[in-house]
């Protein structure tokens, strides 16, 4: 059962992200703020750190490609960025520490890097014309706050799920 739980959670998060995206933009102080959920990539980082780098990369490529197909119609952007973000997280945790607080901070930093890279790409192709000094307070900061709340609430669940699967896999090998 645990074997199927990781892909099932990834599929659920893939479908839940657009639902949470419907709450965006919100108006705060007379200005619109955009909350972009990045639940799936945060989960994939936890899978890569606590369970299997290979599985996380496979899921990142598959779900990145699905995200490209269903959400933005630019094939390859998320299929490239999701595995790169996972690899950066795995590399950083390997050289720092595997504690959940460290992984959470690295995950949030990489979500900020992902958002900034997407902003740069979409600005480059002319998809959005928002200046960078407007991007930070209207999109990046609210996105980071929303994803931080999500990760603080469910990060330990992601870790325990990945650890349980890793233990199950090791026991099966003995």
mmCIF file of C-alpha atoms in Angstrom:
data_model
loop_
_atom_site.group_PDB
_atom_site.id
_atom_site.type_symbol
_atom_site.label_atom_id
_atom_site.label_comp_id
_atom_site.label_asym_id
_atom_site.label_seq_id
_atom_site.Cartn_x
_atom_site.Cartn_y
_atom_site.Cartn_z
ATOM 1 C CA UNK A 1 0.000 0.000 0.000
ATOM 2 C CA UNK A 2 2.783 2.432 0.882
ATOM 3 C CA UNK A 3 4.338 1.612 -2.478
ATOM 4 C CA UNK A 4 1.434 3.266 -4.286
ATOM 5 C CA UNK A 5 1.061 6.088 -1.798
ATOM 6 C CA UNK A 6 3.906 8.260 -3.092
ATOM 7 C CA UNK A 7 2.677 8.355 -6.723
ATOM 8 C CA UNK A 8 -0.897 8.766 -5.474
ATOM 9 C CA UNK A 9 0.041 11.767 -3.326
ATOM 10 C CA UNK A 10 1.916 13.254 -6.295
ATOM 11 C CA UNK A 11 -1.155 12.863 -8.527
ATOM 12 C CA UNK A 12 -3.416 14.393 -5.879
ATOM 13 C CA UNK A 13 -1.052 17.352 -5.439
ATOM 14 C CA UNK A 14 -0.881 17.788 -9.208
ATOM 15 C CA UNK A 15 -4.665 18.148 -9.313
ATOM 16 C CA UNK A 16 -4.938 20.184 -6.093
ATOM 17 C CA UNK A 17 -2.497 22.912 -7.198
ATOM 18 C CA UNK A 18 -4.903 24.464 -9.760
ATOM 19 C CA UNK A 19 -7.730 24.340 -7.230
ATOM 20 C CA UNK A 20 -5.703 26.400 -4.764
ATOM 21 C CA UNK A 21 -4.701 28.630 -7.667
ATOM 22 C CA UNK A 22 -8.364 29.606 -8.001
ATOM 23 C CA UNK A 23 -8.013 31.592 -4.754
ATOM 24 C CA UNK A 24 -5.522 33.852 -6.503
ATOM 25 C CA UNK A 25 -5.296 36.777 -6.964
ATOM 26 C CA UNK A 26 -6.429 38.191 -3.661
ATOM 27 C CA UNK A 27 -6.749 41.851 -2.855
ATOM 28 C CA UNK A 28 -4.734 43.115 0.104
ATOM 29 C CA UNK A 29 -4.535 46.823 0.817
ATOM 30 C CA UNK A 30 -6.065 47.708 -2.533
ATOM 31 C CA UNK A 31 -3.442 45.735 -4.481
ATOM 32 C CA UNK A 32 -3.707 42.313 -6.104
ATOM 33 C CA UNK A 33 -1.444 39.588 -4.710
ATOM 34 C CA UNK A 34 -0.854 36.341 -6.575
ATOM 35 C CA UNK A 35 -0.502 33.086 -4.629
ATOM 36 C CA UNK A 36 1.028 30.378 -6.793
ATOM 37 C CA UNK A 37 0.856 26.932 -5.170
ATOM 38 C CA UNK A 38 3.962 24.792 -5.666
ATOM 39 C CA UNK A 39 2.886 21.789 -3.623
ATOM 40 C CA UNK A 40 4.030 19.136 -6.076
ATOM 41 C CA UNK A 41 7.628 20.318 -6.423
ATOM 42 C CA UNK A 42 7.918 20.606 -2.640
ATOM 43 C CA UNK A 43 6.683 17.025 -2.291
ATOM 44 C CA UNK A 44 9.098 15.827 -4.992
ATOM 45 C CA UNK A 45 11.997 17.458 -3.157
ATOM 46 C CA UNK A 46 11.052 15.573 0.016
ATOM 47 C CA UNK A 47 10.770 12.335 -1.969
ATOM 48 C CA UNK A 48 14.212 12.933 -3.461
ATOM 49 C CA UNK A 49 15.824 13.752 -0.128
ATOM 50 C CA UNK A 50 14.193 11.122 2.078
ATOM 51 C CA UNK A 51 13.335 8.277 -0.294
ATOM 52 C CA UNK A 52 14.884 7.973 -3.758
ATOM 53 C CA UNK A 53 16.650 10.447 -5.981
ATOM 54 C CA UNK A 54 15.862 8.402 -9.076
ATOM 55 C CA UNK A 55 12.144 8.159 -8.320
ATOM 56 C CA UNK A 56 11.950 11.871 -7.564
ATOM 57 C CA UNK A 57 13.604 12.702 -10.881
ATOM 58 C CA UNK A 58 11.320 10.360 -12.822
ATOM 59 C CA UNK A 59 8.258 11.855 -11.140
ATOM 60 C CA UNK A 60 9.636 15.366 -11.716
ATOM 61 C CA UNK A 61 10.052 14.735 -15.451
ATOM 62 C CA UNK A 62 6.632 13.089 -15.797
ATOM 63 C CA UNK A 63 4.721 15.673 -13.791
ATOM 64 C CA UNK A 64 6.738 18.513 -15.304
ATOM 65 C CA UNK A 65 5.736 17.321 -18.752
ATOM 66 C CA UNK A 66 2.108 16.948 -17.643
ATOM 67 C CA UNK A 67 2.217 20.448 -16.183
ATOM 68 C CA UNK A 68 3.591 21.738 -19.495
ATOM 69 C CA UNK A 69 0.852 19.983 -21.456
ATOM 70 C CA UNK A 70 -2.124 20.865 -19.295
ATOM 71 C CA UNK A 71 -1.280 24.287 -17.905
ATOM 72 C CA UNK A 72 1.074 26.352 -20.042
ATOM 73 C CA UNK A 73 1.324 24.806 -23.530
ATOM 74 C CA UNK A 74 5.096 25.357 -23.632
ATOM 75 C CA UNK A 75 6.538 21.876 -23.759
ATOM 76 C CA UNK A 76 9.730 21.352 -21.788
ATOM 77 C CA UNK A 77 9.796 24.277 -19.365
ATOM 78 C CA UNK A 78 8.527 22.493 -16.265
ATOM 79 C CA UNK A 79 9.847 19.161 -17.548
ATOM 80 C CA UNK A 80 13.304 20.757 -17.334
ATOM 81 C CA UNK A 81 12.897 22.932 -14.226
ATOM 82 C CA UNK A 82 11.290 20.344 -11.921
ATOM 83 C CA UNK A 83 14.170 17.813 -12.195
ATOM 84 C CA UNK A 84 16.765 20.603 -11.936
ATOM 85 C CA UNK A 85 15.157 21.897 -8.742
ATOM 86 C CA UNK A 86 15.029 18.361 -7.324
ATOM 87 C CA UNK A 87 18.692 17.784 -8.161
ATOM 88 C CA UNK A 88 19.705 21.094 -6.572
ATOM 89 C CA UNK A 89 17.800 20.205 -3.402
ATOM 90 C CA UNK A 90 19.290 16.721 -3.210
ATOM 91 C CA UNK A 91 22.795 18.098 -3.796
ATOM 92 C CA UNK A 92 22.371 20.843 -1.173
ATOM 93 C CA UNK A 93 20.981 18.497 1.468
ATOM 94 C CA UNK A 94 23.731 15.988 0.756
ATOM 95 C CA UNK A 95 26.332 18.667 1.523
ATOM 96 C CA UNK A 96 24.547 20.312 4.436
ATOM 97 C CA UNK A 97 22.257 18.120 6.533
ATOM 98 C CA UNK A 98 19.146 15.992 6.151
ATOM 99 C CA UNK A 99 17.242 17.500 9.090
ATOM 100 C CA UNK A 100 13.638 18.469 8.278
ATOM 101 C CA UNK A 101 14.213 22.152 9.095
ATOM 102 C CA UNK A 102 17.154 22.307 6.700
ATOM 103 C CA UNK A 103 15.168 20.522 3.993
ATOM 104 C CA UNK A 104 12.224 22.884 4.556
ATOM 105 C CA UNK A 105 14.404 25.992 4.226
ATOM 106 C CA UNK A 106 16.143 24.625 1.119
ATOM 107 C CA UNK A 107 12.768 23.689 -0.375
ATOM 108 C CA UNK A 108 11.409 27.185 0.167
ATOM 109 C CA UNK A 109 14.558 28.783 -1.268
ATOM 110 C CA UNK A 110 14.299 26.581 -4.344
ATOM 111 C CA UNK A 111 10.614 27.431 -4.772
ATOM 112 C CA UNK A 112 11.716 31.088 -4.829
ATOM 113 C CA UNK A 113 14.378 30.204 -7.420
ATOM 114 C CA UNK A 114 11.765 28.333 -9.480
ATOM 115 C CA UNK A 115 9.345 31.262 -9.368
ATOM 116 C CA UNK A 116 12.086 33.711 -10.323
ATOM 117 C CA UNK A 117 13.275 31.489 -13.189
ATOM 118 C CA UNK A 118 9.715 31.183 -14.479
ATOM 119 C CA UNK A 119 9.271 34.937 -14.193
ATOM 120 C CA UNK A 120 12.498 35.475 -16.151
ATOM 121 C CA UNK A 121 11.496 33.038 -18.865
ATOM 122 C CA UNK A 122 7.969 34.421 -19.244
ATOM 123 C CA UNK A 123 9.343 37.965 -19.320
ATOM 124 C CA UNK A 124 11.894 36.955 -21.949
ATOM 125 C CA UNK A 125 9.250 35.561 -24.293
ATOM 126 C CA UNK A 126 6.908 38.476 -23.630
ATOM 127 C CA UNK A 127 4.238 36.447 -21.856
ATOM 128 C CA UNK A 128 4.225 38.856 -18.895
ATOM 129 C CA UNK A 129 5.353 42.444 -18.734
ATOM 130 C CA UNK A 130 5.563 42.914 -14.982
ATOM 131 C CA UNK A 131 8.713 44.717 -13.793
ATOM 132 C CA UNK A 132 10.902 42.803 -11.351
ATOM 133 C CA UNK A 133 10.369 45.322 -8.552
ATOM 134 C CA UNK A 134 6.618 44.679 -8.914
ATOM 135 C CA UNK A 135 7.062 40.899 -9.199
ATOM 136 C CA UNK A 136 8.637 40.573 -5.756
ATOM 137 C CA UNK A 137 5.838 42.093 -3.616
ATOM 138 C CA UNK A 138 2.882 41.034 -5.759
ATOM 139 C CA UNK A 139 3.844 37.490 -6.685
ATOM 140 C CA UNK A 140 7.022 36.164 -5.064
ATOM 141 C CA UNK A 141 6.409 37.152 -1.434
ATOM 142 C CA UNK A 142 2.741 36.013 -1.314
ATOM 143 C CA UNK A 143 3.684 32.775 -3.075
ATOM 144 C CA UNK A 144 6.443 32.125 -0.556
ATOM 145 C CA UNK A 145 4.149 32.828 2.393
ATOM 146 C CA UNK A 146 1.416 30.527 1.084
ATOM 147 C CA UNK A 147 3.852 27.716 0.273
ATOM 148 C CA UNK A 148 5.596 28.156 3.641
ATOM 149 C CA UNK A 149 2.315 27.652 5.461
ATOM 150 C CA UNK A 150 1.586 24.553 3.381
ATOM 151 C CA UNK A 151 5.060 23.124 3.956
ATOM 152 C CA UNK A 152 5.045 23.814 7.700
ATOM 153 C CA UNK A 153 1.692 22.034 7.967
ATOM 154 C CA UNK A 154 2.533 19.039 5.753
ATOM 155 C CA UNK A 155 6.323 18.829 5.556
ATOM 156 C CA UNK A 156 6.537 16.291 8.362
ATOM 157 C CA UNK A 157 3.855 14.200 6.605
ATOM 158 C CA UNK A 158 5.924 14.229 3.408
ATOM 159 C CA UNK A 159 9.015 13.216 5.372
ATOM 160 C CA UNK A 160 7.320 10.383 7.248
ATOM 161 C CA UNK A 161 5.722 9.054 4.058
ATOM 162 C CA UNK A 162 9.061 9.016 2.236
ATOM 163 C CA UNK A 163 10.850 7.508 5.247
ATOM 164 C CA UNK A 164 8.232 4.773 5.622
ATOM 165 C CA UNK A 165 8.563 3.860 1.956
ATOM 166 C CA UNK A 166 12.347 3.846 2.257
ATOM 167 C CA UNK A 167 12.175 1.525 5.282
ATOM 168 C CA UNK A 168 9.719 -0.763 3.484
ATOM 169 C CA UNK A 169 12.036 -0.906 0.476
ATOM 170 C CA UNK A 170 15.065 -1.769 2.663
ATOM 171 C CA UNK A 171 13.171 -4.493 4.542
ATOM 172 C CA UNK A 172 12.097 -6.057 1.263
ATOM 173 C CA UNK A 173 15.752 -6.199 0.142
ATOM 174 C CA UNK A 174 16.893 -8.107 3.260
#
